[in-house]
PDB file of C-alpha atoms in Angstrom:
ATOM      1  CA  MET A1209      18.608 -11.994  18.407  1.00  0.00           C
ATOM      2  CA  ILE A1210      18.934 -11.243  14.686  1.00  0.00           C
ATOM      3  CA  ASP A1211      15.416 -12.595  14.111  1.00  0.00           C
ATOM      4  CA  GLU A1212      13.898 -10.102  16.534  1.00  0.00           C
ATOM      5  CA  PHE A1213      15.935  -7.269  15.016  1.00  0.00           C
ATOM      6  CA  ALA A1214      14.869  -8.241  11.486  1.00  0.00           C
ATOM      7  CA  LYS A1215      11.254  -8.677  12.528  1.00  0.00           C
ATOM      8  CA  GLY A1216      11.225  -5.333  14.333  1.00  0.00           C
ATOM      9  CA  ASP A1217      12.856  -3.522  11.426  1.00  0.00           C
ATOM     10  CA  LEU A1218      10.481  -4.977   8.824  1.00  0.00           C
ATOM     11  CA  HIS A1219       7.470  -4.283  11.036  1.00  0.00           C
ATOM     12  CA  GLY A1220       8.609  -0.714  11.663  1.00  0.00           C
ATOM     13  CA  ARG A1221       8.999  -0.056   7.951  1.00  0.00           C
ATOM     14  CA  LEU A1222       5.587  -1.573   7.268  1.00  0.00           C
ATOM     15  CA  ARG A1223       4.035   0.740   9.871  1.00  0.00           C
ATOM     16  CA  ARG A1224       5.812   3.744   8.318  1.00  0.00           C
ATOM     17  CA  ASP A1225       4.481   3.001   4.842  1.00  0.00           C
ATOM     18  CA  ARG A1226       0.962   2.357   6.138  1.00  0.00           C
ATOM     19  CA  LYS A1227       0.951   5.862   7.611  1.00  0.00           C
ATOM     20  CA  ALA A1228       2.284   7.335   4.369  1.00  0.00           C
ATOM     21  CA  LEU A1229      -0.506   5.713   2.374  1.00  0.00           C
ATOM     22  CA  LEU A1230      -3.218   7.083   4.668  1.00  0.00           C
ATOM     23  CA  TRP A1231      -1.580  10.513   4.673  1.00  0.00           C
ATOM     24  CA  LYS A1232      -2.145  10.706   0.918  1.00  0.00           C
ATOM     25  CA  LEU A1233      -5.893  11.040   1.671  1.00  0.00           C
ATOM     26  CA  ASP A1234      -5.501  13.986   4.048  1.00  0.00           C
ATOM     27  CA  GLY A1235      -7.407  17.071   3.006  1.00  0.00           C
ATOM     28  CA  LEU A1236      -8.922  15.578  -0.148  1.00  0.00           C
ATOM     29  CA  SER A1237     -12.563  15.846  -1.090  1.00  0.00           C
ATOM     30  CA  GLU A1238     -14.590  12.651  -1.477  1.00  0.00           C
ATOM     31  CA  TYR A1239     -14.460  13.077  -5.223  1.00  0.00           C
ATOM     32  CA  ASP A1240     -10.674  13.525  -5.380  1.00  0.00           C
ATOM     33  CA  ALA A1241     -10.078  10.553  -3.068  1.00  0.00           C
ATOM     34  CA  ARG A1242     -12.211   8.309  -5.319  1.00  0.00           C
ATOM     35  CA  ARG A1243     -11.856   9.497  -8.894  1.00  0.00           C
ATOM     36  CA  PRO A1244      -9.686   7.670 -11.408  1.00  0.00           C
ATOM     37  CA  LEU A1245      -6.359   9.465 -11.644  1.00  0.00           C
ATOM     38  CA  THR A1246      -4.571   7.253 -14.152  1.00  0.00           C
ATOM     39  CA  ALA A1247      -5.524   5.573 -17.417  1.00  0.00           C
ATOM     40  CA  THR A1248      -6.107   2.316 -15.505  1.00  0.00           C
ATOM     41  CA  GLY A1249      -8.413   3.914 -12.929  1.00  0.00           C
ATOM     42  CA  THR A1250      -5.982   4.101 -10.018  1.00  0.00           C
ATOM     43  CA  ASN A1251      -7.431   6.196  -7.220  1.00  0.00           C
ATOM     44  CA  LEU A1252      -6.245   6.934  -3.714  1.00  0.00           C
ATOM     45  CA  LEU A1253      -9.078   5.413  -1.693  1.00  0.00           C
ATOM     46  CA  GLY A1254      -8.927   2.280  -3.847  1.00  0.00           C
ATOM     47  CA  LEU A1255      -5.218   1.899  -3.096  1.00  0.00           C
ATOM     48  CA  VAL A1256      -5.992   1.949   0.645  1.00  0.00           C
ATOM     49  CA  GLU A1257      -8.747  -0.638   0.229  1.00  0.00           C
ATOM     50  CA  HIS A1258      -6.471  -2.850  -1.885  1.00  0.00           C
ATOM     51  CA  VAL A1259      -3.585  -2.753   0.596  1.00  0.00           C
ATOM     52  CA  ALA A1260      -6.018  -3.608   3.401  1.00  0.00           C
ATOM     53  CA  THR A1261      -7.251  -6.610   1.429  1.00  0.00           C
ATOM     54  CA  VAL A1262      -3.681  -7.722   0.675  1.00  0.00           C
ATOM     55  CA  GLU A1263      -2.724  -7.573   4.355  1.00  0.00           C
ATOM     56  CA  ALA A1264      -5.937  -9.336   5.387  1.00  0.00           C
ATOM     57  CA  ARG A1265      -5.115 -12.230   3.081  1.00  0.00           C
ATOM     58  CA  TYR A1266      -1.383 -12.502   3.711  1.00  0.00           C
ATOM     59  CA  PHE A1267      -1.387 -12.100   7.488  1.00  0.00           C
ATOM     60  CA  GLY A1268      -4.702 -13.913   7.853  1.00  0.00           C
ATOM     61  CA  GLU A1269      -5.433 -16.775   5.486  1.00  0.00           C
ATOM     62  CA  VAL A1270      -1.774 -17.644   4.894  1.00  0.00           C
ATOM     63  CA  PHE A1271      -1.282 -18.420   8.593  1.00  0.00           C
ATOM     64  CA  ASP A1272      -4.735 -19.912   9.180  1.00  0.00           C
ATOM     65  CA  ARG A1273      -5.731 -16.787  11.082  1.00  0.00           C
ATOM     66  CA  PRO A1274      -8.676 -15.610   8.971  1.00  0.00           C
ATOM     67  CA  SER A1275      -9.413 -11.928   8.942  1.00  0.00           C
ATOM     68  CA  PRO A1276     -12.385 -10.883  11.060  1.00  0.00           C
ATOM     69  CA  GLU A1277     -13.369  -8.729   8.065  1.00  0.00           C
ATOM     70  CA  PRO A1278     -15.568 -10.301   5.396  1.00  0.00           C
ATOM     71  CA  LEU A1279     -13.535 -11.037   2.282  1.00  0.00           C
ATOM     72  CA  PRO A1280     -14.524 -12.831  -0.888  1.00  0.00           C
ATOM     73  CA  ARG A1281     -12.660 -16.056  -1.521  1.00  0.00           C
ATOM     74  CA  TRP A1282      -9.325 -15.294  -3.156  1.00  0.00           C
ATOM     75  CA  GLN A1283     -10.426 -17.369  -6.149  1.00  0.00           C
ATOM     76  CA  ASP A1284     -13.344 -14.961  -6.646  1.00  0.00           C
ATOM     77  CA  SER A1285     -11.265 -11.777  -6.532  1.00  0.00           C
ATOM     78  CA  ASP A1286     -12.516  -9.465  -9.269  1.00  0.00           C
ATOM     79  CA  GLY A1287     -10.467  -6.319  -8.688  1.00  0.00           C
ATOM     80  CA  SER A1288     -13.283  -4.559  -6.844  1.00  0.00           C
ATOM     81  CA  ASP A1289     -10.890  -3.873  -3.966  1.00  0.00           C
ATOM     82  CA  LEU A1290      -9.028  -1.436  -6.237  1.00  0.00           C
ATOM     83  CA  TRP A1291     -11.696   1.255  -6.115  1.00  0.00           C
ATOM     84  CA  ALA A1292     -14.343   2.559  -3.739  1.00  0.00           C
ATOM     85  CA  ALA A1293     -17.940   1.780  -4.629  1.00  0.00           C
ATOM     86  CA  GLU A1294     -20.447   4.592  -4.165  1.00  0.00           C
ATOM     87  CA  ASP A1295     -21.951   2.905  -1.098  1.00  0.00           C
ATOM     88  CA  GLU A1296     -18.558   2.588   0.653  1.00  0.00           C
ATOM     89  CA  THR A1297     -17.581   5.555   2.777  1.00  0.00           C
ATOM     90  CA  ARG A1298     -14.059   6.800   3.327  1.00  0.00           C
ATOM     91  CA  GLY A1299     -14.556   6.043   7.023  1.00  0.00           C
ATOM     92  CA  GLN A1300     -15.529   2.447   6.267  1.00  0.00           C
ATOM     93  CA  ILE A1301     -12.481   1.861   4.087  1.00  0.00           C
ATOM     94  CA  ILE A1302     -10.069   3.517   6.515  1.00  0.00           C
ATOM     95  CA  GLY A1303     -11.698   1.586   9.371  1.00  0.00           C
ATOM     96  CA  PHE A1304     -11.245  -1.660   7.417  1.00  0.00           C
ATOM     97  CA  TYR A1305      -7.585  -0.768   6.871  1.00  0.00           C
ATOM     98  CA  ARG A1306      -7.024   0.033  10.547  1.00  0.00           C
ATOM     99  CA  ARG A1307      -8.734  -3.153  11.769  1.00  0.00           C
ATOM    100  CA  THR A1308      -6.795  -5.187   9.226  1.00  0.00           C
ATOM    101  CA  ARG A1309      -3.535  -3.621  10.394  1.00  0.00           C
ATOM    102  CA  GLU A1310      -4.375  -4.585  13.988  1.00  0.00           C
ATOM    103  CA  HIS A1311      -5.043  -8.159  12.883  1.00  0.00           C
ATOM    104  CA  SER A1312      -1.829  -8.203  10.814  1.00  0.00           C
ATOM    105  CA  ASP A1313       0.166  -6.762  13.724  1.00  0.00           C
ATOM    106  CA  ALA A1314      -1.206  -9.469  16.022  1.00  0.00           C
ATOM    107  CA  THR A1315      -0.059 -12.150  13.565  1.00  0.00           C
ATOM    108  CA  ILE A1316       3.381 -10.548  13.296  1.00  0.00           C
ATOM    109  CA  ASN A1317       3.704 -10.156  17.066  1.00  0.00           C
ATOM    110  CA  GLU A1318       2.499 -13.653  17.934  1.00  0.00           C
ATOM    111  CA  LEU A1319       4.412 -15.722  15.365  1.00  0.00           C
ATOM    112  CA  PRO A1320       8.150 -16.299  14.969  1.00  0.00           C
ATOM    113  CA  LEU A1321       9.777 -15.354  11.662  1.00  0.00           C
ATOM    114  CA  ASP A1322      10.065 -19.006  10.666  1.00  0.00           C
ATOM    115  CA  ALA A1323       6.356 -19.729  11.320  1.00  0.00           C
ATOM    116  CA  PRO A1324       5.095 -21.730   8.342  1.00  0.00           C
ATOM    117  CA  GLY A1325       2.448 -20.316   6.051  1.00  0.00           C
ATOM    118  CA  HIS A1326       0.733 -21.424   2.881  1.00  0.00           C
ATOM    119  CA  VAL A1327      -0.215 -19.103  -0.003  1.00  0.00           C
ATOM    120  CA  PRO A1328      -2.644 -21.100  -2.175  1.00  0.00           C
ATOM    121  CA  TRP A1329      -2.653 -18.465  -4.940  1.00  0.00           C
ATOM    122  CA  TRP A1330       1.134 -18.672  -5.440  1.00  0.00           C
ATOM    123  CA  PRO A1331       2.281 -21.186  -8.087  1.00  0.00           C
ATOM    124  CA  GLU A1332       4.416 -24.211  -7.300  1.00  0.00           C
ATOM    125  CA  PRO A1333       7.008 -24.446  -5.851  1.00  0.00           C
ATOM    126  CA  TYR A1334       6.309 -21.234  -3.879  1.00  0.00           C
ATOM    127  CA  PRO A1335       3.079 -21.689  -1.875  1.00  0.00           C
ATOM    128  CA  ASN A1336       4.782 -22.980   1.267  1.00  0.00           C
ATOM    129  CA  THR A1337       6.492 -20.064   2.936  1.00  0.00           C
ATOM    130  CA  ASN A1338       7.086 -18.423   6.314  1.00  0.00           C
ATOM    131  CA  LEU A1339       6.357 -15.203   8.189  1.00  0.00           C
ATOM    132  CA  PHE A1340       9.663 -13.628   7.168  1.00  0.00           C
ATOM    133  CA  ALA A1341       8.906 -14.046   3.460  1.00  0.00           C
ATOM    134  CA  ILE A1342       5.349 -12.755   3.930  1.00  0.00           C
ATOM    135  CA  MET A1343       6.585  -9.705   5.852  1.00  0.00           C
ATOM    136  CA  VAL A1344       9.007  -8.904   3.022  1.00  0.00           C
ATOM    137  CA  HIS A1345       6.239  -9.443   0.464  1.00  0.00           C
ATOM    138  CA  ALA A1346       3.706  -7.307   2.369  1.00  0.00           C
ATOM    139  CA  LEU A1347       6.278  -4.553   2.864  1.00  0.00           C
ATOM    140  CA  GLY A1348       6.965  -4.600  -0.878  1.00  0.00           C
ATOM    141  CA  GLU A1349       3.234  -4.320  -1.605  1.00  0.00           C
ATOM    142  CA  SER A1350       2.865  -1.481   0.875  1.00  0.00           C
ATOM    143  CA  ILE A1351       5.858   0.422  -0.523  1.00  0.00           C
ATOM    144  CA  ARG A1352       4.687  -0.161  -4.089  1.00  0.00           C
ATOM    145  CA  HIS A1353       1.184   1.142  -3.473  1.00  0.00           C
ATOM    146  CA  ALA A1354       2.285   4.056  -1.275  1.00  0.00           C
ATOM    147  CA  GLY A1355       4.530   4.995  -4.205  1.00  0.00           C
ATOM    148  CA  HIS A1356       1.591   4.653  -6.563  1.00  0.00           C
ATOM    149  CA  ALA A1357      -0.299   7.079  -4.326  1.00  0.00           C
ATOM    150  CA  ASP A1358       2.471   9.689  -4.582  1.00  0.00           C
ATOM    151  CA  ILE A1359       1.942  10.442  -8.256  1.00  0.00           C
ATOM    152  CA  PRO A1360      -1.838  11.006  -8.286  1.00  0.00           C
ATOM    153  CA  ARG A1361      -1.645  13.050  -5.074  1.00  0.00           C
ATOM    154  CA  GLU A1362       1.048  15.255  -6.580  1.00  0.00           C
ATOM    155  CA  GLY A1363      -1.134  15.658  -9.651  1.00  0.00           C
ATOM    156  CA  LEU A1364      -4.124  16.743  -7.564  1.00  0.00           C
ATOM    157  CA  ASP A1365      -2.550  19.475  -5.479  1.00  0.00           C
ATOM    158  CA  GLY A1366       1.221  19.249  -5.711  1.00  0.00           C
ATOM    159  CA  ARG A1367       1.679  17.649  -2.291  1.00  0.00           C
ATOM    160  CA  THR A1368       4.571  15.211  -2.115  1.00  0.00           C
ATOM    161  CA  GLY A1369       6.533  13.319   0.482  1.00  0.00           C
ATOM    162  CA  LEU A1370       6.478  10.451   2.914  1.00  0.00           C
ATOM    163  CA  ARG A1371       5.093  12.260   5.965  1.00  0.00           C
ATOM    164  CA  ALA A1372       3.386  15.545   6.736  1.00  0.00           C
ATOM    165  CA  GLU A1373       6.206  16.671   9.017  1.00  0.00           C
ATOM    166  CA  HIS A1374       8.681  16.523   6.106  1.00  0.00           C
ATOM    167  CA  GLU A1375       6.485  18.350   3.639  1.00  0.00           C
ATOM    168  CA  LYS A1376       7.817  21.664   2.358  1.00  0.00           C
ATOM    169  CA  GLN A1377       5.879  24.624   1.048  1.00  0.00           C
ATOM    170  CA  ILE A1378       5.377  24.292  -2.695  1.00  0.00           C
ATOM    171  CA  ASP A1379       7.415  26.825  -4.677  1.00  0.00           C
ATOM    172  CA  GLU A1380       5.549  26.848  -8.001  1.00  0.00           C
ATOM    173  CA  GLU A1381       8.166  28.973  -9.726  1.00  0.00           C
ATOM    174  CA  ALA A1382      11.049  26.713  -8.700  1.00  0.00           C
ATOM    175  CA  ARG A1383       9.021  23.621  -9.622  1.00  0.00           C
ATOM    176  CA  ALA A1384       8.242  25.025 -13.094  1.00  0.00           C
ATOM    177  CA  ALA A1385      11.912  25.893 -13.653  1.00  0.00           C
ATOM    178  CA  HIS A1386      12.968  22.404 -12.586  1.00  0.00           C
ATOM    179  CA  CYS A1387      10.457  20.758 -14.958  1.00  0.00           C
ATOM    180  CA  ALA A1388      11.572  23.064 -17.790  1.00  0.00           C
ATOM    181  CA  LYS A1389      15.192  21.998 -17.241  1.00  0.00           C
ATOM    182  CA  ILE A1390      14.187  18.312 -17.381  1.00  0.00           C
ATOM    183  CA  GLU A1391      12.075  18.921 -20.498  1.00  0.00           C
ATOM    184  CA  GLN A1392      15.006  20.642 -22.203  1.00  0.00           C
ATOM    185  CA  ALA A1393      17.316  17.733 -21.337  1.00  0.00           C
ATOM    186  CA  ALA A1394      14.789  15.271 -22.784  1.00  0.00           C
ATOM    187  CA  ARG A1395      14.408  17.275 -25.997  1.00  0.00           C
ATOM    188  CA  SER A1396      18.168  17.654 -26.374  1.00  0.00           C
ATOM    189  CA  ALA A1397      18.710  13.927 -25.906  1.00  0.00           C
ATOM    190  CA  ALA A1398      15.983  12.893 -28.365  1.00  0.00           C
ATOM    191  CA  PRO A1399      18.243  13.111 -31.480  1.00  0.00           C
ATOM    192  CA  ILE A1400      20.728  10.774 -29.752  1.00  0.00           C
ATOM    193  CA  GLU A1401      18.258   7.887 -30.183  1.00  0.00           C
ATOM    194  CA  ALA A1402      18.088   8.249 -33.962  1.00  0.00           C
TER     195      ALA A1402
END
């Protein structure tokens, strides 16, 4: 009973964060969805592609249920899943993510939480694991990257939040006053360090 509750809760949270990540692309131009928005090149479409690749590996290869999507061998991973190449369309990447989610959901639905898995890229003594641990890991990855997507999206147009239905109208004046208050607190605290 507790296993099904835990599995359902983890799966529900994973689904929630998948939606949040895709929502970060809503209304953006091709350029804004692809351009580097941090010093390391983080971009929104690349985050979606990366999370799709992560799920494809963890809910596919780990349980000997290879993804139907073509993936390079994990040993050959070169970071190219972290950004969208010019010949990859937004539709292709979102389609890859959706098909990967379906494959991941099938693995989650068909296997018990204690189903054994093997993660060859994890160091000893960790490669032998189970579905529960992989669900927790994948949820962590999804949360982490959905959180990464929050900052660049806010920087592009000020939009924030987990879901469109919770988004509030941006009050630029209130936001500027809030930031000014935080800036003043930071400046006032600076002499404390010395």
